[in-house]
Short mmCIF file of C-alpha atoms in Angstrom, two decimals:
data_model
loop_
_atom_site.label_atom_id
_atom_site.label_comp_id
_atom_site.label_asym_id
_atom_site.label_seq_id
_atom_site.Cartn_x
_atom_site.Cartn_y
_atom_site.Cartn_z
CA MET N 1 91.35 78.52 107.32
CA SER N 2 87.82 77.13 107.31
CA GLY N 3 85.92 76.68 104.06
CA THR N 4 83.55 79.55 104.81
CA THR N 5 86.40 81.86 105.80
CA ALA N 6 88.32 80.96 102.63
CA ILE N 7 85.26 81.65 100.52
CA ARG N 8 84.64 85.00 102.16
CA ALA N 9 88.30 85.93 101.80
CA ALA N 10 88.32 85.03 98.11
CA ALA N 11 85.13 87.01 97.47
CA LEU N 12 86.45 90.02 99.39
CA VAL N 13 89.77 89.96 97.57
CA ALA N 14 88.11 89.60 94.18
CA MET N 15 85.82 92.54 94.86
CA THR N 16 88.73 94.61 96.20
CA ALA N 17 90.69 93.94 93.02
CA LEU N 18 87.66 94.79 90.94
CA ALA N 19 87.20 98.08 92.80
CA ALA N 20 90.91 98.90 92.56
CA ALA N 21 90.92 98.39 88.81
CA CYS N 22 88.10 100.91 88.45
CA GLN N 23 89.58 103.65 90.63
CA PRO N 24 90.87 106.87 89.07
CA THR N 25 94.59 107.49 89.17
CA VAL N 26 96.15 109.90 91.67
CA GLU N 27 96.35 112.57 88.96
CA ASP N 28 92.66 112.11 88.08
CA ARG N 29 91.59 112.52 91.72
CA ALA N 30 93.85 115.52 92.36
CA ALA N 31 92.56 117.77 89.58
CA PRO N 32 89.30 119.67 90.04
CA ALA N 33 86.57 118.85 87.54
CA GLY N 34 87.23 120.32 84.12
CA GLU N 35 90.90 121.05 84.76
CA PRO N 36 93.67 119.16 82.98
CA THR N 37 95.51 116.42 84.81
CA ALA N 38 99.19 115.55 84.67
CA ALA N 39 98.31 112.89 82.12
CA THR N 40 96.66 115.43 79.80
CA THR N 41 98.95 118.41 80.39
CA PRO N 42 101.91 118.39 77.98
CA SER N 43 105.32 118.39 79.56
CA VAL N 44 107.51 121.40 78.82
CA THR N 45 110.55 119.12 78.90
CA ALA N 46 109.05 116.71 76.40
CA ALA N 47 108.16 119.56 74.05
CA ALA N 48 111.64 121.06 74.27
CA THR N 49 113.46 117.83 73.47
CA PRO N 50 111.58 115.93 70.76
CA SER N 51 113.02 112.61 69.71
CA ALA N 52 111.84 109.44 68.03
CA THR N 53 111.65 107.65 71.39
CA ALA N 54 110.16 110.48 73.46
CA SER N 55 106.60 109.43 72.70
CA PRO N 56 105.08 106.31 71.21
CA SER N 57 103.92 106.40 67.63
CA ARG N 58 100.23 106.89 66.93
CA VAL N 59 99.86 103.21 66.02
CA THR N 60 101.58 102.09 69.22
CA ALA N 61 99.51 104.47 71.35
CA ALA N 62 96.28 103.11 69.84
CA ASN N 63 97.48 99.54 70.38
CA THR N 64 98.55 100.38 73.92
CA ALA N 65 95.13 101.76 74.80
CA ALA N 66 93.46 98.66 73.34
CA VAL N 67 95.80 96.27 75.14
CA CYS N 68 95.46 98.07 78.47
CA ALA N 69 91.66 98.19 78.15
CA GLU N 70 91.51 94.49 77.34
CA VAL N 71 93.73 93.60 80.31
CA ASP N 72 91.40 95.64 82.54
CA LYS N 73 88.39 93.78 81.14
CA LEU N 74 90.07 90.41 81.71
CA ILE N 75 90.93 91.24 85.32
CA ILE N 76 87.47 92.60 86.07
CA ALA N 77 85.71 89.64 84.45
CA LYS N 78 87.89 87.09 86.23
CA SER N 79 87.52 88.90 89.57
CA GLN N 80 83.75 88.77 89.15
CA GLU N 81 84.00 85.09 88.27
CA ILE N 82 86.11 84.35 91.35
CA ALA N 83 83.59 86.18 93.53
CA ALA N 84 80.67 84.27 91.95
CA ASP N 85 82.54 80.97 92.27
CA SER N 86 83.24 81.74 95.91
CA ALA N 87 79.56 82.35 96.60
CA ALA N 88 78.65 79.13 94.79
CA ALA N 89 81.28 77.25 96.80
CA THR N 90 79.39 78.15 99.98
CA ARG N 91 76.21 76.61 98.63
CA ARG N 92 78.08 73.51 97.45
CA GLN N 93 80.03 73.30 100.74
CA LEU N 94 83.40 72.90 99.05
CA THR N 95 86.46 72.13 101.13
CA PRO N 96 89.31 74.67 101.35
CA GLU N 97 91.35 72.40 99.06
CA GLN N 98 88.59 72.42 96.45
CA ILE N 99 88.32 76.19 96.70
CA ASN N 100 92.09 76.55 96.28
CA GLU N 101 92.00 74.37 93.15
CA GLN N 102 89.16 76.42 91.73
CA VAL N 103 91.03 79.68 92.39
CA LYS N 104 94.21 78.22 90.85
CA THR N 105 92.28 77.34 87.69
CA ASP N 106 90.75 80.82 87.53
CA LEU N 107 94.17 82.45 87.99
CA ALA N 108 95.80 80.23 85.34
CA ASP N 109 93.06 81.21 82.89
CA LEU N 110 93.54 84.89 83.73
CA ALA N 111 97.32 84.61 83.29
CA ASP N 112 96.83 83.05 79.86
CA GLY N 113 94.52 85.88 78.79
CA VAL N 114 96.87 88.56 80.10
CA ARG N 115 99.84 86.85 78.41
CA GLY N 116 97.90 86.94 75.13
CA GLN N 117 97.51 90.70 75.51
CA ALA N 118 101.23 91.08 76.22
CA ALA N 119 101.93 89.33 72.93
CA ARG N 120 99.68 91.86 71.14
CA ALA N 121 101.36 94.93 72.66
CA GLU N 122 103.51 96.88 70.23
CA ASP N 123 105.09 99.20 72.81
CA PRO N 124 108.00 97.30 74.44
CA GLU N 125 107.40 98.91 77.85
CA ILE N 126 103.71 97.96 77.83
CA LYS N 127 104.58 94.48 76.56
CA ALA N 128 106.98 94.03 79.49
CA LEU N 129 104.50 95.47 82.02
CA VAL N 130 101.66 93.20 80.90
CA ALA N 131 103.95 90.15 80.62
CA ASP N 132 105.12 90.81 84.18
CA ALA N 133 101.49 90.94 85.34
CA ALA N 134 100.89 87.57 83.66
CA GLN N 135 103.95 86.09 85.39
CA ARG N 136 102.75 87.37 88.75
CA ILE N 137 99.30 85.89 88.18
CA ASP N 138 100.96 82.60 87.19
CA ALA N 139 102.75 82.67 90.56
CA GLY N 140 99.35 82.90 92.25
CA ALA N 141 98.09 79.96 90.21
CA ARG N 142 101.10 77.93 91.40
CA SER N 143 100.77 79.06 95.02
CA SER N 144 99.90 76.47 97.64
CA THR N 145 97.51 79.05 99.16
CA PRO N 146 96.05 81.01 96.25
CA VAL N 147 93.28 82.55 98.36
CA LYS N 148 95.91 84.13 100.62
CA TRP N 149 97.89 85.13 97.52
CA LEU N 150 94.81 86.96 96.23
CA GLY N 151 94.73 89.07 99.38
CA SER N 152 98.44 89.76 99.57
CA THR N 153 99.62 90.08 95.97
CA PHE N 154 96.80 90.06 93.45
CA VAL N 155 95.32 93.35 94.65
CA GLU N 156 98.60 95.09 93.74
CA ILE N 157 98.49 93.94 90.10
CA PRO N 158 95.42 95.91 88.92
CA GLN N 159 96.60 98.95 90.86
CA ARG N 160 99.99 98.87 89.11
CA LEU N 161 98.38 98.37 85.72
CA THR N 162 96.03 101.30 86.38
CA ARG N 163 99.05 103.50 87.16
CA GLU N 164 101.38 102.34 84.40
CA CYS N 165 99.41 100.83 81.52
CA HIS N 166 98.33 103.72 79.36
CA ALA N 167 99.19 105.40 76.10
#
């Protein structure tokens, strides 16, 4: 992969991930404006069988929302940084190896930030989900071809978090 192609690929992947993180969920898109979604409509089953584990406590739900929002912010900010770094790499005429090292550093930083949010999570399911995302991002940072990893694996991480990381 040439340096210019690698830069364009990294920028495209970063912007794709950024866009994916900001997309509404399937439930949000399916409901007409003003109508409740599956996420806001109470489940008859849940109401009929209350238990201590059926829904997170108010404290956990608030913490979950904060953790999920912070993970989103981290991913968006780092995606923007990767895109900006990729554009700057063109001007500086970096080699593909230099670009890969830069992307590895960015991914390692992102994994550390996401791991920090996993440690904050009070809900065990959210803690596991966010920790898994950090491990996956770490795998990208260790990849021999992190730009390719961005295009094949990274784009799935924000999409999964959008679907599953919520109170």
